[in-house]
CSV table of C-alpha atoms and ligand atoms in Angstrom, one decimal:
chain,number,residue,atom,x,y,z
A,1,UNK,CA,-10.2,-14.9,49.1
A,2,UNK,CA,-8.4,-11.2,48.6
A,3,UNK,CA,-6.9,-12.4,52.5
A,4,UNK,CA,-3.6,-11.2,51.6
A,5,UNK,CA,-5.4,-7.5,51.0
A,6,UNK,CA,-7.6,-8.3,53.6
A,7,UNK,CA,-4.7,-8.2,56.5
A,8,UNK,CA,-2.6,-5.9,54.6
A,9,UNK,CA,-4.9,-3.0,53.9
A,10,UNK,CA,-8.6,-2.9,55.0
A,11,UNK,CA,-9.9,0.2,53.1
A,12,UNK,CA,-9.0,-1.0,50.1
A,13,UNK,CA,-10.5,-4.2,51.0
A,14,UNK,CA,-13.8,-3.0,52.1
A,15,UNK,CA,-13.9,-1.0,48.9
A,16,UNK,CA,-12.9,-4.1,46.5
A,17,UNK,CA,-15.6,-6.1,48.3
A,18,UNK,CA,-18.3,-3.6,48.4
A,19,UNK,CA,-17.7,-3.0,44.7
A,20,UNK,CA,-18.0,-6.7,44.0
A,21,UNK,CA,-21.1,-6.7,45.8
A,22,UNK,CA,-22.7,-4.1,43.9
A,23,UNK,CA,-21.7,-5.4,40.8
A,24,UNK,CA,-23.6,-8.9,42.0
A,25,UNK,CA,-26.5,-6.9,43.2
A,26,UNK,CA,-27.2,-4.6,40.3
A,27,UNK,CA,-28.9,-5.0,37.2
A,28,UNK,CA,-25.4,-4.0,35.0
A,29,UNK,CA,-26.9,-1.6,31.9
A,30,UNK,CA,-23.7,0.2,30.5
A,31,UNK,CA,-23.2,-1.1,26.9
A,32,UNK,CA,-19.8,-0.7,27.2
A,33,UNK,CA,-19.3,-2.7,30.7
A,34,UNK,CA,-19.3,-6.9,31.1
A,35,UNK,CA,-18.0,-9.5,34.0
A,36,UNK,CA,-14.2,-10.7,33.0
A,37,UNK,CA,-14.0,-14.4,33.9
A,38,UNK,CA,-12.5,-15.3,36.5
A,39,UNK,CA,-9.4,-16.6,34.4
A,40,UNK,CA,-8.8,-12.9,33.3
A,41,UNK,CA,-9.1,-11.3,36.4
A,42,UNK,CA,-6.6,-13.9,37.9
A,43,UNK,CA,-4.3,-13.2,35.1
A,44,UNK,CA,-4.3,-9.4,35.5
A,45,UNK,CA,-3.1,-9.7,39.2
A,46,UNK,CA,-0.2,-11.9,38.2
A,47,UNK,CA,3.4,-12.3,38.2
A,48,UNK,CA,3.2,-10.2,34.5
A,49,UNK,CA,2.8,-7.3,36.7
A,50,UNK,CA,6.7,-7.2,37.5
A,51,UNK,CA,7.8,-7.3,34.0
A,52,UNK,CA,9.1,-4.8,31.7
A,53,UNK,CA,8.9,-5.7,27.8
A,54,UNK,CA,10.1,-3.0,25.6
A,55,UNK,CA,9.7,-4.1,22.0
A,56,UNK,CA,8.2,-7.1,20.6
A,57,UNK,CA,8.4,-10.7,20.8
A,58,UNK,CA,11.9,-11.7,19.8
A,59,UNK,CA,13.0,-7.7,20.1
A,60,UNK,CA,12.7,-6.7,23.5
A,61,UNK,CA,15.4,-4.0,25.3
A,62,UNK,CA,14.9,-5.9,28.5
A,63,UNK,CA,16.0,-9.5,29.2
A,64,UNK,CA,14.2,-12.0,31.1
A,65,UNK,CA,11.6,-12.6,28.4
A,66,UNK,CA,11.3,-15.9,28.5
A,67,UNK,CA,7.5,-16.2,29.2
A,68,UNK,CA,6.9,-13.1,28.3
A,69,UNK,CA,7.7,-13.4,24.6
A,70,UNK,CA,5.7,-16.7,24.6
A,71,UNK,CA,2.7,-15.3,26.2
A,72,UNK,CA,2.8,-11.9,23.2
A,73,UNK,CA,2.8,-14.3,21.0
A,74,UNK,CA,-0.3,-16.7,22.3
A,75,UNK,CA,-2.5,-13.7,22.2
A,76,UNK,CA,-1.3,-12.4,18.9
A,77,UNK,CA,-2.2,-15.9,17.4
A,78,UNK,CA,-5.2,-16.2,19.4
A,79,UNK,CA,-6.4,-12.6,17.9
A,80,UNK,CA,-5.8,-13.2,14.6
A,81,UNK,CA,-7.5,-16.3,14.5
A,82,UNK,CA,-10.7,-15.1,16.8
A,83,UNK,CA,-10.7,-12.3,14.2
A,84,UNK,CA,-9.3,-13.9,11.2
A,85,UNK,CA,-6.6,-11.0,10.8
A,86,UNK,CA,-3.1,-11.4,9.5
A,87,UNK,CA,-1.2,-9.5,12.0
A,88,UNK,CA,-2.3,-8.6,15.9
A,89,UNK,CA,-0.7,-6.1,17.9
A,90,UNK,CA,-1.8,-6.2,21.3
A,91,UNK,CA,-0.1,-4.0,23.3
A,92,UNK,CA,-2.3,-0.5,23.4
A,93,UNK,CA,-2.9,0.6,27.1
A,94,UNK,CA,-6.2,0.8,25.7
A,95,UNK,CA,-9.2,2.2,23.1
A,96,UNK,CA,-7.8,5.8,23.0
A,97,UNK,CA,-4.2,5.2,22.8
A,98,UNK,CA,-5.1,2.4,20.3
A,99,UNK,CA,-6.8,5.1,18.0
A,100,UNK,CA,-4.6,7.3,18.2
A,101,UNK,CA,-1.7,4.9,17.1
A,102,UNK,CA,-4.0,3.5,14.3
A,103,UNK,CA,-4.4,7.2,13.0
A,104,UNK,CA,-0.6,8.0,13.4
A,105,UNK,CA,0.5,4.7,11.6
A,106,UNK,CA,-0.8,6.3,8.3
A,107,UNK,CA,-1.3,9.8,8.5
A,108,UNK,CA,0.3,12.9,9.9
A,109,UNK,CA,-0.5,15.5,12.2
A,110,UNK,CA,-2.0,18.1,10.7
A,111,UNK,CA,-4.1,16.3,7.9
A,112,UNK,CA,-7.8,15.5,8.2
A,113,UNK,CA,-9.6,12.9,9.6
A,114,UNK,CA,-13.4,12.4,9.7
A,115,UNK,CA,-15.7,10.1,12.0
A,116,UNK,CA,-18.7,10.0,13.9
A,117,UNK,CA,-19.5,12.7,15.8
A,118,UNK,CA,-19.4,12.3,19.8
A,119,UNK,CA,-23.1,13.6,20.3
A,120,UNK,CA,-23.9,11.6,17.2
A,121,UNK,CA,-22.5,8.3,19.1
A,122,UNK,CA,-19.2,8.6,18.1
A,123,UNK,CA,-16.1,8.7,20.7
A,124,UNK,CA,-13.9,11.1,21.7
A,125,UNK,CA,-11.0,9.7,19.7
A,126,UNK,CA,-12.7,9.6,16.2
A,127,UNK,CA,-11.9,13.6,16.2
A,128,UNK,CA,-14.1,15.3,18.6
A,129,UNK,CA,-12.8,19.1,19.2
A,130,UNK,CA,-11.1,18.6,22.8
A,131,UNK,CA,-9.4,15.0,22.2
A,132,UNK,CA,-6.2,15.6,21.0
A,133,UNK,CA,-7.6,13.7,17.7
A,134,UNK,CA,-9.6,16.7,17.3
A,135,UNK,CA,-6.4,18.7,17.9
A,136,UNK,CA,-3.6,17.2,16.4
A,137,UNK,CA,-5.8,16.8,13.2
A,138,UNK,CA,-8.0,18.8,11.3
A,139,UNK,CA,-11.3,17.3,12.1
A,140,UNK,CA,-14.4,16.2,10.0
A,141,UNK,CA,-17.2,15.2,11.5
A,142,UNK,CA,-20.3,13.1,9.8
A,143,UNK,CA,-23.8,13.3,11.4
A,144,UNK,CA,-26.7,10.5,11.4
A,145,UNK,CA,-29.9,11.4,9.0
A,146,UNK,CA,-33.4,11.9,10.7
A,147,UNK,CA,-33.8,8.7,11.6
A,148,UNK,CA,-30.7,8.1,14.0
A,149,UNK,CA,-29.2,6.0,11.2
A,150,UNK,CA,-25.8,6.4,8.8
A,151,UNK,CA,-26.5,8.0,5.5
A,152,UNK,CA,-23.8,6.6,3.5
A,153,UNK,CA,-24.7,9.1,0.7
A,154,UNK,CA,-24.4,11.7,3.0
A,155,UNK,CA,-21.0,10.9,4.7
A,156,UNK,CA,-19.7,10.3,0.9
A,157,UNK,CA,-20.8,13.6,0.2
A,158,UNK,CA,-18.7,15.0,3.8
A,159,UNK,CA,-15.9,13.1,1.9
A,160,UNK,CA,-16.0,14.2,-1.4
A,161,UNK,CA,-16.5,17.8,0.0
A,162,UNK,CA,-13.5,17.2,2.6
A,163,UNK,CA,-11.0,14.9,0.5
A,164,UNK,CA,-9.9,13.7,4.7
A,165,UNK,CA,-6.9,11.2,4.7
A,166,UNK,CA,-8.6,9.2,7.3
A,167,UNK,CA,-11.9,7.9,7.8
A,168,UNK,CA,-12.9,5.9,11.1
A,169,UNK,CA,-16.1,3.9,11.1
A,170,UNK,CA,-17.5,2.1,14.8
A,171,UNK,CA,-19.5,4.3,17.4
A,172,UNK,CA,-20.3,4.0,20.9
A,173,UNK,CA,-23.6,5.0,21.0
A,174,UNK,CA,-25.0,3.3,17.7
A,175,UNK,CA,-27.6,0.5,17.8
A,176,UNK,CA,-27.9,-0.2,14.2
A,177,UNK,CA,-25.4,-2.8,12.1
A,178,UNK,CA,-22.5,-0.5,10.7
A,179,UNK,CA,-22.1,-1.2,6.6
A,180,UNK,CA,-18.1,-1.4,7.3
A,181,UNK,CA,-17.7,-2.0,3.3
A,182,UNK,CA,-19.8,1.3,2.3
A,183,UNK,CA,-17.0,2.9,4.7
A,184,UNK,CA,-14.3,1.1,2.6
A,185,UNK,CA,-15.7,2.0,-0.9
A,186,UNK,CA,-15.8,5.7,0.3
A,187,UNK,CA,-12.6,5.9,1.6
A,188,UNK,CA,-11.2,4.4,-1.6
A,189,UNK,CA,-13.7,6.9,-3.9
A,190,UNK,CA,-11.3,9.8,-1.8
A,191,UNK,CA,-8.2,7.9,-1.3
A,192,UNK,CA,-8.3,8.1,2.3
A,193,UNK,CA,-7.6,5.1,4.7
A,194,UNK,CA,-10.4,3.8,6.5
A,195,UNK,CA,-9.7,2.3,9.8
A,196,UNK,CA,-12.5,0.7,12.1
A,197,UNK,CA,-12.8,1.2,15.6
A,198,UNK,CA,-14.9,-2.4,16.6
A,199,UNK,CA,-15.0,-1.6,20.4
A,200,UNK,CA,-18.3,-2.2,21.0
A,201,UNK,CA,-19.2,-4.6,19.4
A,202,UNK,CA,-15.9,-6.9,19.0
A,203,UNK,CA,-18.2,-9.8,20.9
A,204,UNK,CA,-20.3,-9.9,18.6
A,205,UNK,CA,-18.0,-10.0,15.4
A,206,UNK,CA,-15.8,-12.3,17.5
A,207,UNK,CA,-19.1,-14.6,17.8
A,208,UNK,CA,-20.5,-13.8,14.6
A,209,UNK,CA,-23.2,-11.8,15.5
A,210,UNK,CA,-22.2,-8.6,13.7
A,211,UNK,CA,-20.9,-8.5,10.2
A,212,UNK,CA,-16.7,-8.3,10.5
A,213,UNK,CA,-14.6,-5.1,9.7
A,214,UNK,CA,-11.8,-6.9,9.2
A,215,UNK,CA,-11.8,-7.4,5.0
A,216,UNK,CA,-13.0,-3.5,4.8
A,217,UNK,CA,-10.4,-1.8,7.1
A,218,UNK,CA,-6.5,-0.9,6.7
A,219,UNK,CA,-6.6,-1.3,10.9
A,220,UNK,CA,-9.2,-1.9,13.3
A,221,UNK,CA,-8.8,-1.3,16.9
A,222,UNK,CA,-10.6,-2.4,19.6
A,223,UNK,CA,-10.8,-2.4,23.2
A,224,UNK,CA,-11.2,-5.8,25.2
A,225,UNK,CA,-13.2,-5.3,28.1
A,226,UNK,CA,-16.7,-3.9,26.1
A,227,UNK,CA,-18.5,-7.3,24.7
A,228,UNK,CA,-15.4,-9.0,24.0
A,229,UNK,CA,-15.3,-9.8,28.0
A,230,UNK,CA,-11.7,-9.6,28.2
A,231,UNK,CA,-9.3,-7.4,30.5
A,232,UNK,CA,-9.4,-3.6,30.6
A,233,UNK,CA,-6.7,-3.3,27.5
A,234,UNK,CA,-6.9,-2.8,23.6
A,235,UNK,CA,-5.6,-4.3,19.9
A,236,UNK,CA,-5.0,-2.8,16.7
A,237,UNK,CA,-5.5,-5.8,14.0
A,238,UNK,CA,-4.5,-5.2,10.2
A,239,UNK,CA,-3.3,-6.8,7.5
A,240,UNK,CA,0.4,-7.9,7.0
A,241,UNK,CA,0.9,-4.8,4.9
A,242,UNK,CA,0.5,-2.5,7.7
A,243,UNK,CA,1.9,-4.5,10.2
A,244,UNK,CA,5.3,-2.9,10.4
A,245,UNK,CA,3.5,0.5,10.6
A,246,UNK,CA,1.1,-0.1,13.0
A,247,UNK,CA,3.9,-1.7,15.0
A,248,UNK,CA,6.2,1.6,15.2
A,249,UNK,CA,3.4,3.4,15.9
A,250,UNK,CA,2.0,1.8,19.2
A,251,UNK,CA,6.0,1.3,20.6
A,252,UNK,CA,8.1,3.3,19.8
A,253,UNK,CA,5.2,5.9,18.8
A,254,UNK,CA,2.8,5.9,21.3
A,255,UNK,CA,3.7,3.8,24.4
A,256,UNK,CA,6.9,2.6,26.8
A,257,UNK,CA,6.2,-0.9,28.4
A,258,UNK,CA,3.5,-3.0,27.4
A,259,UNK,CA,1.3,-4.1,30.2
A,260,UNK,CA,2.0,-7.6,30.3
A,261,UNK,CA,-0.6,-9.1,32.6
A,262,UNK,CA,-3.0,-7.2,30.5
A,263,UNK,CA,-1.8,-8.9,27.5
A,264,UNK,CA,-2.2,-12.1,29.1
A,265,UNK,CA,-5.6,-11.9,30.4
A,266,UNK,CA,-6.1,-10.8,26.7
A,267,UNK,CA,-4.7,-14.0,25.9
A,268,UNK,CA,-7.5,-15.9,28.3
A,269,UNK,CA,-10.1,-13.8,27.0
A,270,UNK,CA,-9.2,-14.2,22.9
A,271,UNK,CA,-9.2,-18.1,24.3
A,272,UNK,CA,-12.9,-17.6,25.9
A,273,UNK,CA,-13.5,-15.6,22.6
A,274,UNK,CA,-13.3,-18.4,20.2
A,275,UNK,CA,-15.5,-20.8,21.9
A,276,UNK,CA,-18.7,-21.8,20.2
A,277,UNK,CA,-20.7,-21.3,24.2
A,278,UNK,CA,-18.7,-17.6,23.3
A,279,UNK,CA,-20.5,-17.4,19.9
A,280,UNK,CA,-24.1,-18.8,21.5
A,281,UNK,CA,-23.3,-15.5,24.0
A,282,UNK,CA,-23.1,-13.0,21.6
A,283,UNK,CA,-26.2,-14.1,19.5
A,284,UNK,CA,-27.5,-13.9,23.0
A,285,UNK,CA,-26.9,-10.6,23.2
A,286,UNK,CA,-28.4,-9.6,20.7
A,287,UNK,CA,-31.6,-11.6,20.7
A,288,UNK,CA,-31.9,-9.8,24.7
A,289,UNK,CA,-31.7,-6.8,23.4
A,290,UNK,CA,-33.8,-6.9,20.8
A,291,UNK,CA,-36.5,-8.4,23.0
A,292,UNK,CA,-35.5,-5.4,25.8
A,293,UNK,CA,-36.0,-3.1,22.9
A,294,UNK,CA,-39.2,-4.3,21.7
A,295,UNK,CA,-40.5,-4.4,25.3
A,296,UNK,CA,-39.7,-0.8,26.3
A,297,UNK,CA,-41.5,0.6,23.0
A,298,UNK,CA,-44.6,-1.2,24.6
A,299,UNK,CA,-43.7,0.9,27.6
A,300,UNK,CA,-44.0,3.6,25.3
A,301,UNK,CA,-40.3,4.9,24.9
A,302,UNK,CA,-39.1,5.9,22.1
A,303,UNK,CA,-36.2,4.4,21.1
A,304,UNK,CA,-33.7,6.2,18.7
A,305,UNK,CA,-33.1,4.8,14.9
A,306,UNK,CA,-36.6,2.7,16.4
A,307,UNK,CA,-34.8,-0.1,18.0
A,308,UNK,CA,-31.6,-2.4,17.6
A,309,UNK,CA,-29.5,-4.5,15.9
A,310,UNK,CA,-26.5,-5.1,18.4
A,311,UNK,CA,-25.9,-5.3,22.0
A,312,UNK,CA,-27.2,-1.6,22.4
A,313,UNK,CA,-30.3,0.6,22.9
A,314,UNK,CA,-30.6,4.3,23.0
A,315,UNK,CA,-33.5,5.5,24.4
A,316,UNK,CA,-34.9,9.2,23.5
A,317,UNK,CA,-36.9,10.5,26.7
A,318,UNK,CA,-38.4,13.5,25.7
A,319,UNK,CA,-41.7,11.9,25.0
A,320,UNK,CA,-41.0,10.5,29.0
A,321,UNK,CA,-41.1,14.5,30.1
A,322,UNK,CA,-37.4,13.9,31.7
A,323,UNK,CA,-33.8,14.0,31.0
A,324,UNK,CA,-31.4,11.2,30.6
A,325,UNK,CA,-29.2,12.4,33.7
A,326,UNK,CA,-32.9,12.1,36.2
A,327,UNK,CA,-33.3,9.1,34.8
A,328,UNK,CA,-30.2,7.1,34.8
A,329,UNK,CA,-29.7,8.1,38.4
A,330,UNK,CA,-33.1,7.1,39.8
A,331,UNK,CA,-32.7,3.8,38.2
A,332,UNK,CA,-29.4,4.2,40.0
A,333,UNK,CA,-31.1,3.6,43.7
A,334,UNK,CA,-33.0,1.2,42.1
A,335,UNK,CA,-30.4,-1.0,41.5
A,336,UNK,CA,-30.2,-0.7,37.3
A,337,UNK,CA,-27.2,0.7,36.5
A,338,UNK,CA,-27.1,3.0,33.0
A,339,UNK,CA,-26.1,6.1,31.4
A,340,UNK,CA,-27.6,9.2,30.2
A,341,UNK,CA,-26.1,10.0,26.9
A,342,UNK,CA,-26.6,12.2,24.2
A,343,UNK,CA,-29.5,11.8,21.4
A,344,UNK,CA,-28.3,12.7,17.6
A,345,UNK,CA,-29.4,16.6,17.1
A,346,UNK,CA,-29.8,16.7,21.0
A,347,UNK,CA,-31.7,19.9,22.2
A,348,UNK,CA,-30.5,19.5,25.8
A,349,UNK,CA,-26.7,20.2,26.8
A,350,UNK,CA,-24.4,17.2,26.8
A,351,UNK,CA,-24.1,17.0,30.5
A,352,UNK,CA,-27.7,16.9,31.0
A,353,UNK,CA,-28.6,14.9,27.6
A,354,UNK,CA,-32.3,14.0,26.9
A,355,UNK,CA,-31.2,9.9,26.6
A,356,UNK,CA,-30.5,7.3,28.0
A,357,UNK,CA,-27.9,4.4,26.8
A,358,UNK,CA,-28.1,0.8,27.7
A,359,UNK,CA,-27.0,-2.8,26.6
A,360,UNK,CA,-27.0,-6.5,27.3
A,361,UNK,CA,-23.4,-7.4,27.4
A,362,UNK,CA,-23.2,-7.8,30.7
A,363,UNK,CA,-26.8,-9.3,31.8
A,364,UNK,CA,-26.2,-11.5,29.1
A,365,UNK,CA,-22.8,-13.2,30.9
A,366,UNK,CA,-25.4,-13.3,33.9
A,367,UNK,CA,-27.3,-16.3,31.9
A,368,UNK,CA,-30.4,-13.7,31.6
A,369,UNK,CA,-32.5,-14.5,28.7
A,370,UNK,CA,-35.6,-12.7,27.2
A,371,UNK,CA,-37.8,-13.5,29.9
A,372,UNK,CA,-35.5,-11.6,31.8
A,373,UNK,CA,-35.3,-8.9,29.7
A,374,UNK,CA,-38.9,-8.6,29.6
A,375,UNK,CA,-38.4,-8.0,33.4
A,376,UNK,CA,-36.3,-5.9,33.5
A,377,UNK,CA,-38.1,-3.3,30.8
A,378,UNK,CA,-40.7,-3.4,33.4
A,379,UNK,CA,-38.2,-2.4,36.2
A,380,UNK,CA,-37.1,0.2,34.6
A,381,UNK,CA,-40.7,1.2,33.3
A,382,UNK,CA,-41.7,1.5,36.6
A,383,UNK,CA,-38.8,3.4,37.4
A,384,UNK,CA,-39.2,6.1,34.9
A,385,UNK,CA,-43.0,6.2,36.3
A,386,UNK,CA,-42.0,6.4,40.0
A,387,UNK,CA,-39.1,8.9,39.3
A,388,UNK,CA,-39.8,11.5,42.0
A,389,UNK,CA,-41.1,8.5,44.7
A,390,UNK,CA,-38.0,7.7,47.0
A,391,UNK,CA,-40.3,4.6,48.7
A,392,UNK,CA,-41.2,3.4,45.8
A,393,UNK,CA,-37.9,3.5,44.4
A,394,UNK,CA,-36.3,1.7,47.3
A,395,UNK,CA,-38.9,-1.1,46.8
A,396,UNK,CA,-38.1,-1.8,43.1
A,397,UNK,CA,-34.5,-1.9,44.2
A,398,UNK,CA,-34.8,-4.5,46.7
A,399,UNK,CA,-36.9,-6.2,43.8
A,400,UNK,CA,-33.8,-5.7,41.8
A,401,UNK,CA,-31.4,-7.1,44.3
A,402,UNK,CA,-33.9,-10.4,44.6
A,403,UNK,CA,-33.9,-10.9,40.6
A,404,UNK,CA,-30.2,-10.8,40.4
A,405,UNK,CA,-29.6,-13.0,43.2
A,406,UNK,CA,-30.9,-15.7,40.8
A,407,UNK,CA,-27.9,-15.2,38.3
A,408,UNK,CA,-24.5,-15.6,39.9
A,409,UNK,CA,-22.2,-13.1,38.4
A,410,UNK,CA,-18.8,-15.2,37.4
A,411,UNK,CA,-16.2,-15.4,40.6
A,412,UNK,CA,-14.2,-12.7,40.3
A,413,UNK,CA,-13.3,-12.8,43.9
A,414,UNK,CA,-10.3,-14.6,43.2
A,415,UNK,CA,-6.4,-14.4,44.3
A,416,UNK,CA,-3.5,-16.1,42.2
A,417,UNK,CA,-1.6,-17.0,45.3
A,418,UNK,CA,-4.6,-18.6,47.1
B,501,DSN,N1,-16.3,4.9,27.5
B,501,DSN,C1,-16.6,3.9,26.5
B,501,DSN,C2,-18.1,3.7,26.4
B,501,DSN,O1,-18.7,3.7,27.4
B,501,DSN,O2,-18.6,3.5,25.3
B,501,DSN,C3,-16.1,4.3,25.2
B,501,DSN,O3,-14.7,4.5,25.3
């Protein structure tokens, strides 16, 4: 397998295997990370790769689009039916560039958006200052109330007080279920457009373990590699209406060439997607993380908004005497891979945040259930307890390494031409 790479350029080779190693070896944390199948990784190192596709299906400024117009198509279908959307465009590079396009296929630069703030567990792209959302529009930002949760009252408030044009719903640091029709009835109270960005948690609405955006949103955009377990790439789904906008505004507005072996590992994935062992995954997910959630708070953490609803957890360690950055990389040697992150109303810089984000996405595709999770809460317990002890970290990571040998990641150590 990879032999072609293998005689033809060793250091990438020894880097591509080492990486698929680790990935087997650790205990995979980041919310926002998952395994592709197999299928998808094979299409996104195929023939696709060669193409140019300017345009859309049927409308292209390149000939030769014989498969490439079918294959569009396939994963536009596929999305609007995993989704139930009326039109799919499935071309953004991927999460920023789709929210970005969303944003500029109804407003203009210049008037004001408002979303989630980044230290809040928003993302970069729903207006924070130095993303060139935060630049190329005036910027509202809502907060979350004392509890870590969205105060709808409050945001309507923001909204009344701002009038924005645009309001985004969808975080990436959230672990509560997101009321995507309060967002809807306040953007319509203001007559601004509210458009969804469903990143996170598109597995979970995919398998219906998260209430949909879809009815509630002019757009929503979402990347496909988070929970949806597709390729590194990104849709914008909307309603017919829209469709003509949203189109102009990802090619010719935003992007050249689509990326069609992206688009067709999309396809394989939004295939994978509407599978019922897909929907048994994503309830998965969420029933693991609940259970990690529950467990760590018998650890003692402190978990902010007090636990989950979704696929993530956000754990606040100031009670734990460290910050999120010590943390995240002692569990690092040990094997558990995670992120420090940001609390809401954070006293400790962003670079050095007092928390810690994590999610099951990925331990889930693993087969890991909540025995496991109960496991790995006490890893990572231990972890936090052993912080400063380099032995004792080294033995919970061979530990590590001999739990996950028990759950096969899927074979991603393919080669089409093999
Ligand atoms: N970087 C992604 C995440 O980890 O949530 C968001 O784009």
């Amino acid at each position: 397998m990879l032999s072609t790479i293998n005689k033809q350029d060793k250091a990438v080779y020894d880097l591509l295997v080492q990486e698929r190693k680790r990935q087997e070896m650790c205990i995979r944390l980041i919310p926002s990370e998952n395994y592709a199948s197999a299928a998808v990784m094979e299409a996104t190192g195929s023939w696709m790769t060669n193409k140019y596709s300017e345009g859309y299906p049927g409308k292209r400024y390149y000939e030769g689009q014989q498969n490439t117009d079918q294959i569009e198509t396939l994963a536009q279908e596929r999305a609007k039916k995993v989704f139930g959307a009326q039109h799919a465009n499935v071309q953004p590079y991927s999460g920023s560039v789709a929210n970005l396009a969303a944003y500029s296929a109804f407003i203009e630069p210049g008037d004001t958006i408002m979303g989630l703030s980044l230290p809040f567990g928003g993302h970069l792209t729903h207006g924070w200052k130095v993303s060139a959302t935060g630049k190329f529009f005036k910027s509202v930002q809502y907060t979350l109330d004392d509890q870590g949760k969205l105060d709808y009252d409050a945001i309507e408030d923001l909204a009344k007080e701002h009038k924005p044009k645009l309001i985004v719903s969808g975080a990436t640091a959230y672990p509560r279920i997101i009321d995507f029709k309060a967002f809807e009835d306040i953007a319509k109270l203001v007559g601004a457009v509210h458009i969804t960005d469903m990143a996170h948690i598109a597995g979970l609405v995919a398998g219906g373990a998260h209430p949909s955006p879809i009815p509630y949103a002019a757009a929503v955009t979402t990347t496909t590699h988070k929970s949806l377990r597709g390729p590194r790439g990104s849709m914008i789904l909307c309603t017919n209406e829209h469709a003509a906008a949203v189109d102009k505004a990802v090619f010719p507005g935003m992007q050249g060439g689509p990326h069609m072996h992206t688009i067709s590992a999309i396809a394989i994935a939004l295939g994978e997607a509407g599978t019922t062992e897909f929907a048994a995954y994503a309830k998965q997910i969420v029933k693991n993380a609940k259970r990690l959630a529950e467990k760590l708070i018998e650890y003692g953490f402190t978990l902010v908004s007090g636990g989950t609803e979704n696929h993530l957890i956000l754990i606040d360690l100031r009670n734990k005497g460290m910050l999120g950055k010590k943390l995240s990389k002692a569990l690092d040697r040990a094997n558990i891979v995670t992120n420090y992150n940001t609390i809401p109303n954070d006293p400790a810089k962003p670079f050095n945040p007092s928390g810690l984000r994590i999610g099951t996405p990925a331990v889930t595709t693993r087969g890991m259930k909540e025995s496991e999770m109960d496991k790995i809460a006490a890893f990572m317990n231990r972890v936090t307890e052993h912080v400063e002890d380099g032995q004792a970290i080294s033995k919970i990571g061979q530990e590590v390494t001999d739990f996950c040998a028990a759950f096969p990641v899927p074979d991603t150590f393919v080669s089409p031409v093999s």
